[in-house]
PDB file of C-alpha atoms in Angstrom:
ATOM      1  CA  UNK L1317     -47.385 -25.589 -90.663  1.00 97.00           C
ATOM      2  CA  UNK L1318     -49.084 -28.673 -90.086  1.00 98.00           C
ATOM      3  CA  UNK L1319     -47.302 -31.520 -89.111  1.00 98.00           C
ATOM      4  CA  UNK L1320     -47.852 -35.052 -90.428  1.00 98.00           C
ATOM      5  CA  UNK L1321     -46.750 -38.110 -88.332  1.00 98.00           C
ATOM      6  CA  UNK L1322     -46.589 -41.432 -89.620  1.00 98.00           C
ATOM      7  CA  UNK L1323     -46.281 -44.702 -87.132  1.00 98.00           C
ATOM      8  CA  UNK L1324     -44.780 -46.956 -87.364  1.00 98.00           C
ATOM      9  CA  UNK L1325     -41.943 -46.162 -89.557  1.00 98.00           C
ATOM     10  CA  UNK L1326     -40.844 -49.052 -90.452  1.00 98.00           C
ATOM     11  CA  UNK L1327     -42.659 -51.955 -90.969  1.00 98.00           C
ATOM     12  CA  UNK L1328     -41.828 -55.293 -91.800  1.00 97.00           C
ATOM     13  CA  UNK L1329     -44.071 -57.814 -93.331  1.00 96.00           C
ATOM     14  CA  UNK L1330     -44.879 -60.971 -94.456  1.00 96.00           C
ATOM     15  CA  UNK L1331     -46.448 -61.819 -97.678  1.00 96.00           C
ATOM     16  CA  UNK L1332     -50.139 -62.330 -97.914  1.00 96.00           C
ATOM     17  CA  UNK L1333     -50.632 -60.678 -94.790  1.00 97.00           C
ATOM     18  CA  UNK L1334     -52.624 -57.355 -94.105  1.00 97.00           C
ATOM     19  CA  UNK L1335     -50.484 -54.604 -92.968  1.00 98.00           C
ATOM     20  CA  UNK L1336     -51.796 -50.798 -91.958  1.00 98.00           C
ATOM     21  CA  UNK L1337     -49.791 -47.428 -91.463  1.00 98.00           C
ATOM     22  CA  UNK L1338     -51.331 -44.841 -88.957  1.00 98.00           C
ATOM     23  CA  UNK L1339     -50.843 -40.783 -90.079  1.00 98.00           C
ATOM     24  CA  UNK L1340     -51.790 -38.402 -87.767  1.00 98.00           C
ATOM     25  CA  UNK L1341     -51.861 -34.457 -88.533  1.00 98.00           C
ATOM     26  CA  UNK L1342     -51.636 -31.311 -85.682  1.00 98.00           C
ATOM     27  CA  UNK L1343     -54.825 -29.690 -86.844  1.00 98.00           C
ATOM     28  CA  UNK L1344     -58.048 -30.994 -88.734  1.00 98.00           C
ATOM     29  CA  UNK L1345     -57.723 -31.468 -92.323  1.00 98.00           C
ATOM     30  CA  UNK L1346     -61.764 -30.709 -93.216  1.00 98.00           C
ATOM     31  CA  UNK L1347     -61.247 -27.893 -95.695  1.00 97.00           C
ATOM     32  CA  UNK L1348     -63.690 -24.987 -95.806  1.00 97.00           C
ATOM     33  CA  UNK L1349     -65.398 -26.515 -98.958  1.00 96.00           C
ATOM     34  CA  UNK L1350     -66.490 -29.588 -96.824  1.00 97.00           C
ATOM     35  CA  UNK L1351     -63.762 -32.023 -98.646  1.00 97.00           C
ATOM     36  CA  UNK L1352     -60.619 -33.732 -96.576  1.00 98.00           C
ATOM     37  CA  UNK L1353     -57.560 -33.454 -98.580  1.00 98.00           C
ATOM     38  CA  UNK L1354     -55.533 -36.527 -97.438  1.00 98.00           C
ATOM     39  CA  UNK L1355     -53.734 -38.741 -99.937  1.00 98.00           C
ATOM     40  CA  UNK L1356     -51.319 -41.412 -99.773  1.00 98.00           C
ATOM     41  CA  UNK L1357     -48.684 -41.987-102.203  1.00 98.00           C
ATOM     42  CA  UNK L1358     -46.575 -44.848-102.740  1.00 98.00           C
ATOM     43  CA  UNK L1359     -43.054 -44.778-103.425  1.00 98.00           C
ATOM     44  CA  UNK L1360     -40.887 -48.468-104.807  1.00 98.00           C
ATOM     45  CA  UNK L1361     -37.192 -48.547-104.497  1.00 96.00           C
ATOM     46  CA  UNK L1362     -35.121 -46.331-106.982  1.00 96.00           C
ATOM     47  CA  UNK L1363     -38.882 -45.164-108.900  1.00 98.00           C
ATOM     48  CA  UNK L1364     -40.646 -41.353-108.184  1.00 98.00           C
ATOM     49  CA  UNK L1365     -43.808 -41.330-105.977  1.00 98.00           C
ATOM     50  CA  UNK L1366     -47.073 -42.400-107.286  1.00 98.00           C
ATOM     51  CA  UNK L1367     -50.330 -41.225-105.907  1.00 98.00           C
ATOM     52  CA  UNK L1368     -52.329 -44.133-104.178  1.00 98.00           C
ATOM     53  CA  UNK L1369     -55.671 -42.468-103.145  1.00 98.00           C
ATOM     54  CA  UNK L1370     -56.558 -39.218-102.489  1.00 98.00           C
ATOM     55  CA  UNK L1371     -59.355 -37.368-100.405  1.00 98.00           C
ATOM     56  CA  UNK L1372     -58.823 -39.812 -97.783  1.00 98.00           C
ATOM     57  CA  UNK L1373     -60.682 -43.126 -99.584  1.00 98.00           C
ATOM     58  CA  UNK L1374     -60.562 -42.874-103.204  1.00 98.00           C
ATOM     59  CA  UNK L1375     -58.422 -45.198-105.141  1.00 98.00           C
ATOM     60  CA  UNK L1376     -56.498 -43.529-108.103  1.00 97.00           C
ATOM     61  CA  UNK L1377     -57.047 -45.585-111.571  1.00 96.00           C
ATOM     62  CA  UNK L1378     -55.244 -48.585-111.882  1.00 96.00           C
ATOM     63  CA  UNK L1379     -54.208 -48.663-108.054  1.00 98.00           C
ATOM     64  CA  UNK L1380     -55.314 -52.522-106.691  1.00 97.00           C
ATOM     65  CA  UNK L1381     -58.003 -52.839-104.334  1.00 97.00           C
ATOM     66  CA  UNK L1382     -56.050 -54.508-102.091  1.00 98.00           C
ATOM     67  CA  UNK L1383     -55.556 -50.936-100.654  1.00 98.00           C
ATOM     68  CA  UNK L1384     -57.779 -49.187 -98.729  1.00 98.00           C
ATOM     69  CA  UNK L1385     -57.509 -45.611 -97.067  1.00 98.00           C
ATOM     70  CA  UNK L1386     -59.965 -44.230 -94.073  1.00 98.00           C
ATOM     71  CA  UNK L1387     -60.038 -41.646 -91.340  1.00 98.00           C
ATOM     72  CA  UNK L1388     -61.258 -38.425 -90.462  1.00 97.00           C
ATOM     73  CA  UNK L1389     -60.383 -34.834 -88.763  1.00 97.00           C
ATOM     74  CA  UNK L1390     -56.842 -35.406 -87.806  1.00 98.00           C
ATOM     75  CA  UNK L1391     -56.435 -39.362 -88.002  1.00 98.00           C
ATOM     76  CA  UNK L1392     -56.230 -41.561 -91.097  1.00 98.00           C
ATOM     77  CA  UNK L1393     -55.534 -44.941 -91.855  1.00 98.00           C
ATOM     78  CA  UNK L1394     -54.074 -47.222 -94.976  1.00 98.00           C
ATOM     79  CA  UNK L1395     -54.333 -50.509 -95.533  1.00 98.00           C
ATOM     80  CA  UNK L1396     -52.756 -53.087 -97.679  1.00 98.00           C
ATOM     81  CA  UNK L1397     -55.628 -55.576 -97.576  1.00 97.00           C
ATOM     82  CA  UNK L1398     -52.923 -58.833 -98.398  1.00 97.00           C
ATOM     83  CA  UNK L1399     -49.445 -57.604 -99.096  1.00 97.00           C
ATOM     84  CA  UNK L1400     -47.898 -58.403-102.094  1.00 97.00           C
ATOM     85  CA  UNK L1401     -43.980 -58.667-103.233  1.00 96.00           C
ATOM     86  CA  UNK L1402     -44.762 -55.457-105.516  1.00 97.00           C
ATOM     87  CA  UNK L1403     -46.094 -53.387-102.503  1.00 98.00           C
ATOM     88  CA  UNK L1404     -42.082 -52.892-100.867  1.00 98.00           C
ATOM     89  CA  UNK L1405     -41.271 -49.504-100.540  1.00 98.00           C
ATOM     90  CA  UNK L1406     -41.681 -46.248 -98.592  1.00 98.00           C
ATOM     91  CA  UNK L1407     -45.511 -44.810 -98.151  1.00 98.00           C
ATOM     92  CA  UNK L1408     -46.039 -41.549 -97.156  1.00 98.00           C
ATOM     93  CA  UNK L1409     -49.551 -39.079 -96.584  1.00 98.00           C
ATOM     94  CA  UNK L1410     -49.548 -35.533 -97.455  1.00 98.00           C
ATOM     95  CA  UNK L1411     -52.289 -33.365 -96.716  1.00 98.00           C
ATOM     96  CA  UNK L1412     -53.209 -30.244 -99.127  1.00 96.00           C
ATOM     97  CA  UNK L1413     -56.326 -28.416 -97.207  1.00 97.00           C
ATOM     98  CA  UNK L1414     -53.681 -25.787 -95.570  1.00 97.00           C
ATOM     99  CA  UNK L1415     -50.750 -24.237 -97.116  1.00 94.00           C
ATOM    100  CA  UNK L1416     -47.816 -25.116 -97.044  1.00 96.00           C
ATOM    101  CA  UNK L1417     -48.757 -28.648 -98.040  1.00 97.00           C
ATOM    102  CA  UNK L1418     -46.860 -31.112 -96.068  1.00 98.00           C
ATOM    103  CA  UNK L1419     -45.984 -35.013 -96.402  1.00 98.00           C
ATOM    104  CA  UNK L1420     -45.408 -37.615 -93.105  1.00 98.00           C
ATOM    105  CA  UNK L1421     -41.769 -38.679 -92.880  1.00 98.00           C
ATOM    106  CA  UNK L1422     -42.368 -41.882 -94.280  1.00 98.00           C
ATOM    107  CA  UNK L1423     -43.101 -45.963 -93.579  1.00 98.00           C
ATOM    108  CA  UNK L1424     -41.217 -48.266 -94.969  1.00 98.00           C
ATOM    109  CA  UNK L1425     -42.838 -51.055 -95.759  1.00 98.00           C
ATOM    110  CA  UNK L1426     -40.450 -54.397 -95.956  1.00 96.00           C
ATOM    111  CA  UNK L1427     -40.253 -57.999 -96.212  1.00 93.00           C
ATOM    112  CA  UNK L1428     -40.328 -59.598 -93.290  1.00 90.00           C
TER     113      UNK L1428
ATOM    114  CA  UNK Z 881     -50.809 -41.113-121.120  1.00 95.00           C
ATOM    115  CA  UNK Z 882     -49.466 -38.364-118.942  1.00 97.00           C
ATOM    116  CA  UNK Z 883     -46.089 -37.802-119.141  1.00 98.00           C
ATOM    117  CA  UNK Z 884     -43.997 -35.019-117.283  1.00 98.00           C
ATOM    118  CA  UNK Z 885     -40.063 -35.221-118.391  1.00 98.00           C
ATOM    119  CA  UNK Z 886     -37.905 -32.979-116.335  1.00 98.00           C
ATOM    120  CA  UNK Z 887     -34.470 -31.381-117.188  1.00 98.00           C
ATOM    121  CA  UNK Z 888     -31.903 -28.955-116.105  1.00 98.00           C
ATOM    122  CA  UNK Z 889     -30.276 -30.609-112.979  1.00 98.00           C
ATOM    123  CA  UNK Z 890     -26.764 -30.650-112.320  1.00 98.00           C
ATOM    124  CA  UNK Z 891     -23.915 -29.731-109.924  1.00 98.00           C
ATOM    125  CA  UNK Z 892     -23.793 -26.286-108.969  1.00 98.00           C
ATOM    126  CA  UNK Z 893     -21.923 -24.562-106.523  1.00 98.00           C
ATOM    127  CA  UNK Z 894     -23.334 -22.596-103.018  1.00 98.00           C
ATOM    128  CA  UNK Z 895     -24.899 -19.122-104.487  1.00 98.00           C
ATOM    129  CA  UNK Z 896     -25.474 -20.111-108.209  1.00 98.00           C
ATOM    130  CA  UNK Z 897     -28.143 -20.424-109.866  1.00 98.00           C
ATOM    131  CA  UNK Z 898     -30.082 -23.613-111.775  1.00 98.00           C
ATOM    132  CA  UNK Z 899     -32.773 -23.543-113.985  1.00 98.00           C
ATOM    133  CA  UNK Z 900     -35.302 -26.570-114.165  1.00 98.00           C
ATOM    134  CA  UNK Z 901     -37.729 -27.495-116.608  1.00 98.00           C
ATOM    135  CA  UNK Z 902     -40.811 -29.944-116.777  1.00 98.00           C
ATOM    136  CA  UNK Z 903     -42.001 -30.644-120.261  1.00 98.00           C
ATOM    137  CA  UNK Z 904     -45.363 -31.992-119.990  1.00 98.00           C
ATOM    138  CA  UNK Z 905     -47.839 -33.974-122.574  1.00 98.00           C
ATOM    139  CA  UNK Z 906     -50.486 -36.239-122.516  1.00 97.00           C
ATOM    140  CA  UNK Z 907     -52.937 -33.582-120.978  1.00 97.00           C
ATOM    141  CA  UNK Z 908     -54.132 -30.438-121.962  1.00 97.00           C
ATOM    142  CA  UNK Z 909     -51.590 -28.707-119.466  1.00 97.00           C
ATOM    143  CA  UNK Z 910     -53.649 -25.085-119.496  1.00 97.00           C
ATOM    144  CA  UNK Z 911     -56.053 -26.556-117.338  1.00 97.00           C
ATOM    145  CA  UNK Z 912     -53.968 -28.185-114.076  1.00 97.00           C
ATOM    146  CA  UNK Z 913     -52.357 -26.426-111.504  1.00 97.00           C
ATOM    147  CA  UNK Z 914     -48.564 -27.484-111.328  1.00 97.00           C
ATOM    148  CA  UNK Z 915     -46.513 -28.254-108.644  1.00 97.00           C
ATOM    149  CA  UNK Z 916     -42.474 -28.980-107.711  1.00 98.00           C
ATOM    150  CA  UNK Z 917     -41.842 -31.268-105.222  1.00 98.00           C
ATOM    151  CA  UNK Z 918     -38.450 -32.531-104.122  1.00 98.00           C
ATOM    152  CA  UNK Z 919     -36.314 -35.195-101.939  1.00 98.00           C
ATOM    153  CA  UNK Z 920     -33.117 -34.697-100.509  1.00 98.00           C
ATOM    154  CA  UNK Z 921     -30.546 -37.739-100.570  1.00 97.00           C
ATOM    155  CA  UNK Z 922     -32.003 -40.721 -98.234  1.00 96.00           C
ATOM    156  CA  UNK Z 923     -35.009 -38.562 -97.170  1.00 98.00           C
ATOM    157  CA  UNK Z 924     -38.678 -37.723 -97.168  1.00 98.00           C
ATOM    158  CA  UNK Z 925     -41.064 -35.903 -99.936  1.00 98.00           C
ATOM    159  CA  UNK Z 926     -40.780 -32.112 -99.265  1.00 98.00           C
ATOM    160  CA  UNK Z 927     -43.391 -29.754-101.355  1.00 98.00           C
ATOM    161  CA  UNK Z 928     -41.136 -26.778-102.886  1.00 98.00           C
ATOM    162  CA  UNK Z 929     -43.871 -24.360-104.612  1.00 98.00           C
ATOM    163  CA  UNK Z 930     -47.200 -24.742-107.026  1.00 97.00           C
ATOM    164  CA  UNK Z 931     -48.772 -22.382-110.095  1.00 97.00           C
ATOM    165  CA  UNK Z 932     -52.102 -21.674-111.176  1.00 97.00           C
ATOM    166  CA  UNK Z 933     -53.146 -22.577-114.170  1.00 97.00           C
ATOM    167  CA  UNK Z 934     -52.617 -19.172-115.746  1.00 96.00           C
ATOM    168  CA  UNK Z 935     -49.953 -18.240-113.677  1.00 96.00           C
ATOM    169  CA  UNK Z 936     -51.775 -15.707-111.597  1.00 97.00           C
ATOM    170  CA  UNK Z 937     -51.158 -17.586-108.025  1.00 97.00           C
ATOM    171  CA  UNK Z 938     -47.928 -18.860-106.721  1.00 98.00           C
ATOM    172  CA  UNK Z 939     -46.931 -20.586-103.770  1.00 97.00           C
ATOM    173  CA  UNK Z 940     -43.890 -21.301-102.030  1.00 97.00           C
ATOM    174  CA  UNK Z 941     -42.340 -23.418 -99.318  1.00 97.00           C
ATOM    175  CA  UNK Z 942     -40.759 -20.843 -96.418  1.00 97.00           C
ATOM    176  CA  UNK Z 943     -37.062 -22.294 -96.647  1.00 97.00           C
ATOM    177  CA  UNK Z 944     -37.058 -21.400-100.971  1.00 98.00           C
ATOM    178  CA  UNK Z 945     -39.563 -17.844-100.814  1.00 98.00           C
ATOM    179  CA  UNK Z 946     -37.402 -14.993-102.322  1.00 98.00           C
ATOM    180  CA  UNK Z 947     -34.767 -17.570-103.926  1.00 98.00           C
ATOM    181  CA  UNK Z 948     -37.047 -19.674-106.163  1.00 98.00           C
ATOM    182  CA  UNK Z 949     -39.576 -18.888-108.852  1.00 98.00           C
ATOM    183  CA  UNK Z 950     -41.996 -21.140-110.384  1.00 98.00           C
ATOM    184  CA  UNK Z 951     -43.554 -20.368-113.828  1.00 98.00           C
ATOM    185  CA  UNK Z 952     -45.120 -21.952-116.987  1.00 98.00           C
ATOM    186  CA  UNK Z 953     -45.184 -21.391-120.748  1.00 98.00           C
ATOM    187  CA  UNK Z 954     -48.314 -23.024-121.927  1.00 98.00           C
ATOM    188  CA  UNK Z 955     -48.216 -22.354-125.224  1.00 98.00           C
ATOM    189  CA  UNK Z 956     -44.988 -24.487-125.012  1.00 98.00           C
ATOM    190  CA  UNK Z 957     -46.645 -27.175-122.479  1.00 98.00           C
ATOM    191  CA  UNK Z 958     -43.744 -26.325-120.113  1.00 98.00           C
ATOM    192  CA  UNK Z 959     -42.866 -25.191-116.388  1.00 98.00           C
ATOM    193  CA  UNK Z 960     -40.860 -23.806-115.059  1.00 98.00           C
ATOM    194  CA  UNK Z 961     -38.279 -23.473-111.853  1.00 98.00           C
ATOM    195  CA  UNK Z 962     -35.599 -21.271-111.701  1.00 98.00           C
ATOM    196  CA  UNK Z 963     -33.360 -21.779-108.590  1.00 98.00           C
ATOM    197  CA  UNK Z 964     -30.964 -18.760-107.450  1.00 98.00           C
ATOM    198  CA  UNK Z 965     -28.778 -18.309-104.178  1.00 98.00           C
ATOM    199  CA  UNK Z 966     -28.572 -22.066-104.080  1.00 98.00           C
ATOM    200  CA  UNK Z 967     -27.615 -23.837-100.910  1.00 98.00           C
ATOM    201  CA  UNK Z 968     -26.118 -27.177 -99.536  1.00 98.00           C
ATOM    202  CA  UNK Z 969     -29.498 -28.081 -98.830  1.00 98.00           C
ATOM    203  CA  UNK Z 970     -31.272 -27.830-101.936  1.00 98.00           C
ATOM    204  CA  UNK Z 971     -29.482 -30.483-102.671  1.00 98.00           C
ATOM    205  CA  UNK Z 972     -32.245 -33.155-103.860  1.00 98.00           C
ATOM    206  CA  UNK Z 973     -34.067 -34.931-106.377  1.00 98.00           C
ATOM    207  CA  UNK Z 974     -36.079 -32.099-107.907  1.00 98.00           C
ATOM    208  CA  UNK Z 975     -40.015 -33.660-109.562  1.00 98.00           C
ATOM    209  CA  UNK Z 976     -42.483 -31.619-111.567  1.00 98.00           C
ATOM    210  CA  UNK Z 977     -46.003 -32.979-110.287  1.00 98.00           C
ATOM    211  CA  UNK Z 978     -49.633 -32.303-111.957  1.00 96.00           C
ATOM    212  CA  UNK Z 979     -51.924 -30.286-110.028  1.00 88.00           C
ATOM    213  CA  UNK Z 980     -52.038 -29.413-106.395  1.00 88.00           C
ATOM    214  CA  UNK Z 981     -52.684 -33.071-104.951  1.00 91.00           C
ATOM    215  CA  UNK Z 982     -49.900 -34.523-106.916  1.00 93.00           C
ATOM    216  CA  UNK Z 983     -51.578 -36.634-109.151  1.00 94.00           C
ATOM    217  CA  UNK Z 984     -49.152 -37.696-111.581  1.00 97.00           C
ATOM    218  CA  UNK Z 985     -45.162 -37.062-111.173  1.00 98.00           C
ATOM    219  CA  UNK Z 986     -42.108 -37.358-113.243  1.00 98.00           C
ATOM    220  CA  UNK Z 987     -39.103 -38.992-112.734  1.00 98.00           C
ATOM    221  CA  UNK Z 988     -37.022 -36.195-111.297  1.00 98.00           C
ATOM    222  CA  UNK Z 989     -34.169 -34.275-111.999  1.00 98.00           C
ATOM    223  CA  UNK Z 990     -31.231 -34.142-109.576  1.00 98.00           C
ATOM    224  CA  UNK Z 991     -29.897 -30.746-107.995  1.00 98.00           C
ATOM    225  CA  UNK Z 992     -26.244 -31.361-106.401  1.00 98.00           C
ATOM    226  CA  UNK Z 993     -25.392 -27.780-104.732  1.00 98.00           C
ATOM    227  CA  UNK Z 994     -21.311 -28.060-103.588  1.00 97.00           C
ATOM    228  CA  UNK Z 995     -18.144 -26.515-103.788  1.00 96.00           C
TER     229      UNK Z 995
END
């Protein structure tokens, strides 16, 4: 299976200011079609996850532009452009170009 | 607006059996893949299994192949996830997602296996 890590896994932060998770996977995740099937999902306190961006970059509707997602082959980046009171909770990636699909363990993301 | 409204949690003891369903609407559910995805207490995402949109591929996480079986009715707009042989640590927040990449979820159902 492939294995997902997120760093750091917890991360505390102050309003306003840009913060960035790092998610790493043990093999490349360019499918045979050409695409990269990385997406981030977000998850607040005591609510079920919601899907941030997926293949990598692309923003799902309604989803601020405040966040950002890049990367390639096996490393990937988000980015929370200025963080916002709203933006507290756990943030995971998953990828979906090999079976089984698999999810990080997490980052929280906190108030500082 | 998608919606996805999952039932059929509870508390069930090691070796029984749960059924869960995810009634969806909002979408013309025929044409999505559907997935299961769930969280134990306190801890990460963990994908359980997926369906084709006419049922004719499944897919299954190692630790639930040969005790779970996903399926969908969508004349009824429904899947599906019946749960036998149930352990300790199945134990989790059970949530019907749309399509492979998870692109809209619902807000769970909770599966307590214990004596």
């Amino acid at each position: 299976d492939v294995v997902m890590t997120q760093s750091p896994l917890s991360l505390p932060v102050t309003l306003g200011q840009p913060a960035s998770i790092s998610c790493r996977s043990s093999q490349s995740l360019v499918h045979s079609d050409g695409n990269t099937y990385l997406n981030w999902f977000q998850q607040r306190p005591g609510q079920s996850p919601r899907r941030l961006i997926y293949r990598v970059s692309n923003r799902d509707s309604g989803v601020p532009d405040r966040f950002s997602g890049s990367g390639s082959g096996t490393d990937f980046t988000l980015k929370i452009s200025r963080v916002e009171a709203e933006d507290v909770g756990v943030y995971y990636c998953m990828q979906g170009t090999h079976r089984p699909l698999t999810f990080g363990q997490g980052t929280k993301v906190e108030n500082k | 607006e998608v919606q996805l409204v999952e039932s059929g949690g509870g508390l069930v003891q090691p070796g029984g059996s749960l059924r869960l369903s995810c009634a969806a609407s909002g979408f013309t559910f025929s044409n999505y893949w559907m997935s299961w995805v769930r969280q134990a207490p306190g801890k990460g995402l963990e994908w359980v299994a997926n369906i084709k949109q006419d049922g004719s591929e499944k897919y299954y996480v190692d630790s639930v192949k040969g005790r779970f079986t996903i399926s969908r009715d969508n004349a009824k707009n429904s899947l599906y996830l019946q749960m036998n042989s149930l352990r300790a640590e199945d134990t989790a927040m059970y949530y019907c997602a749309r399509m492979r990449m998870l692109d809209q979820w619902g807000q769970g159902t909770l599966v307590t296996v214990s004596a």
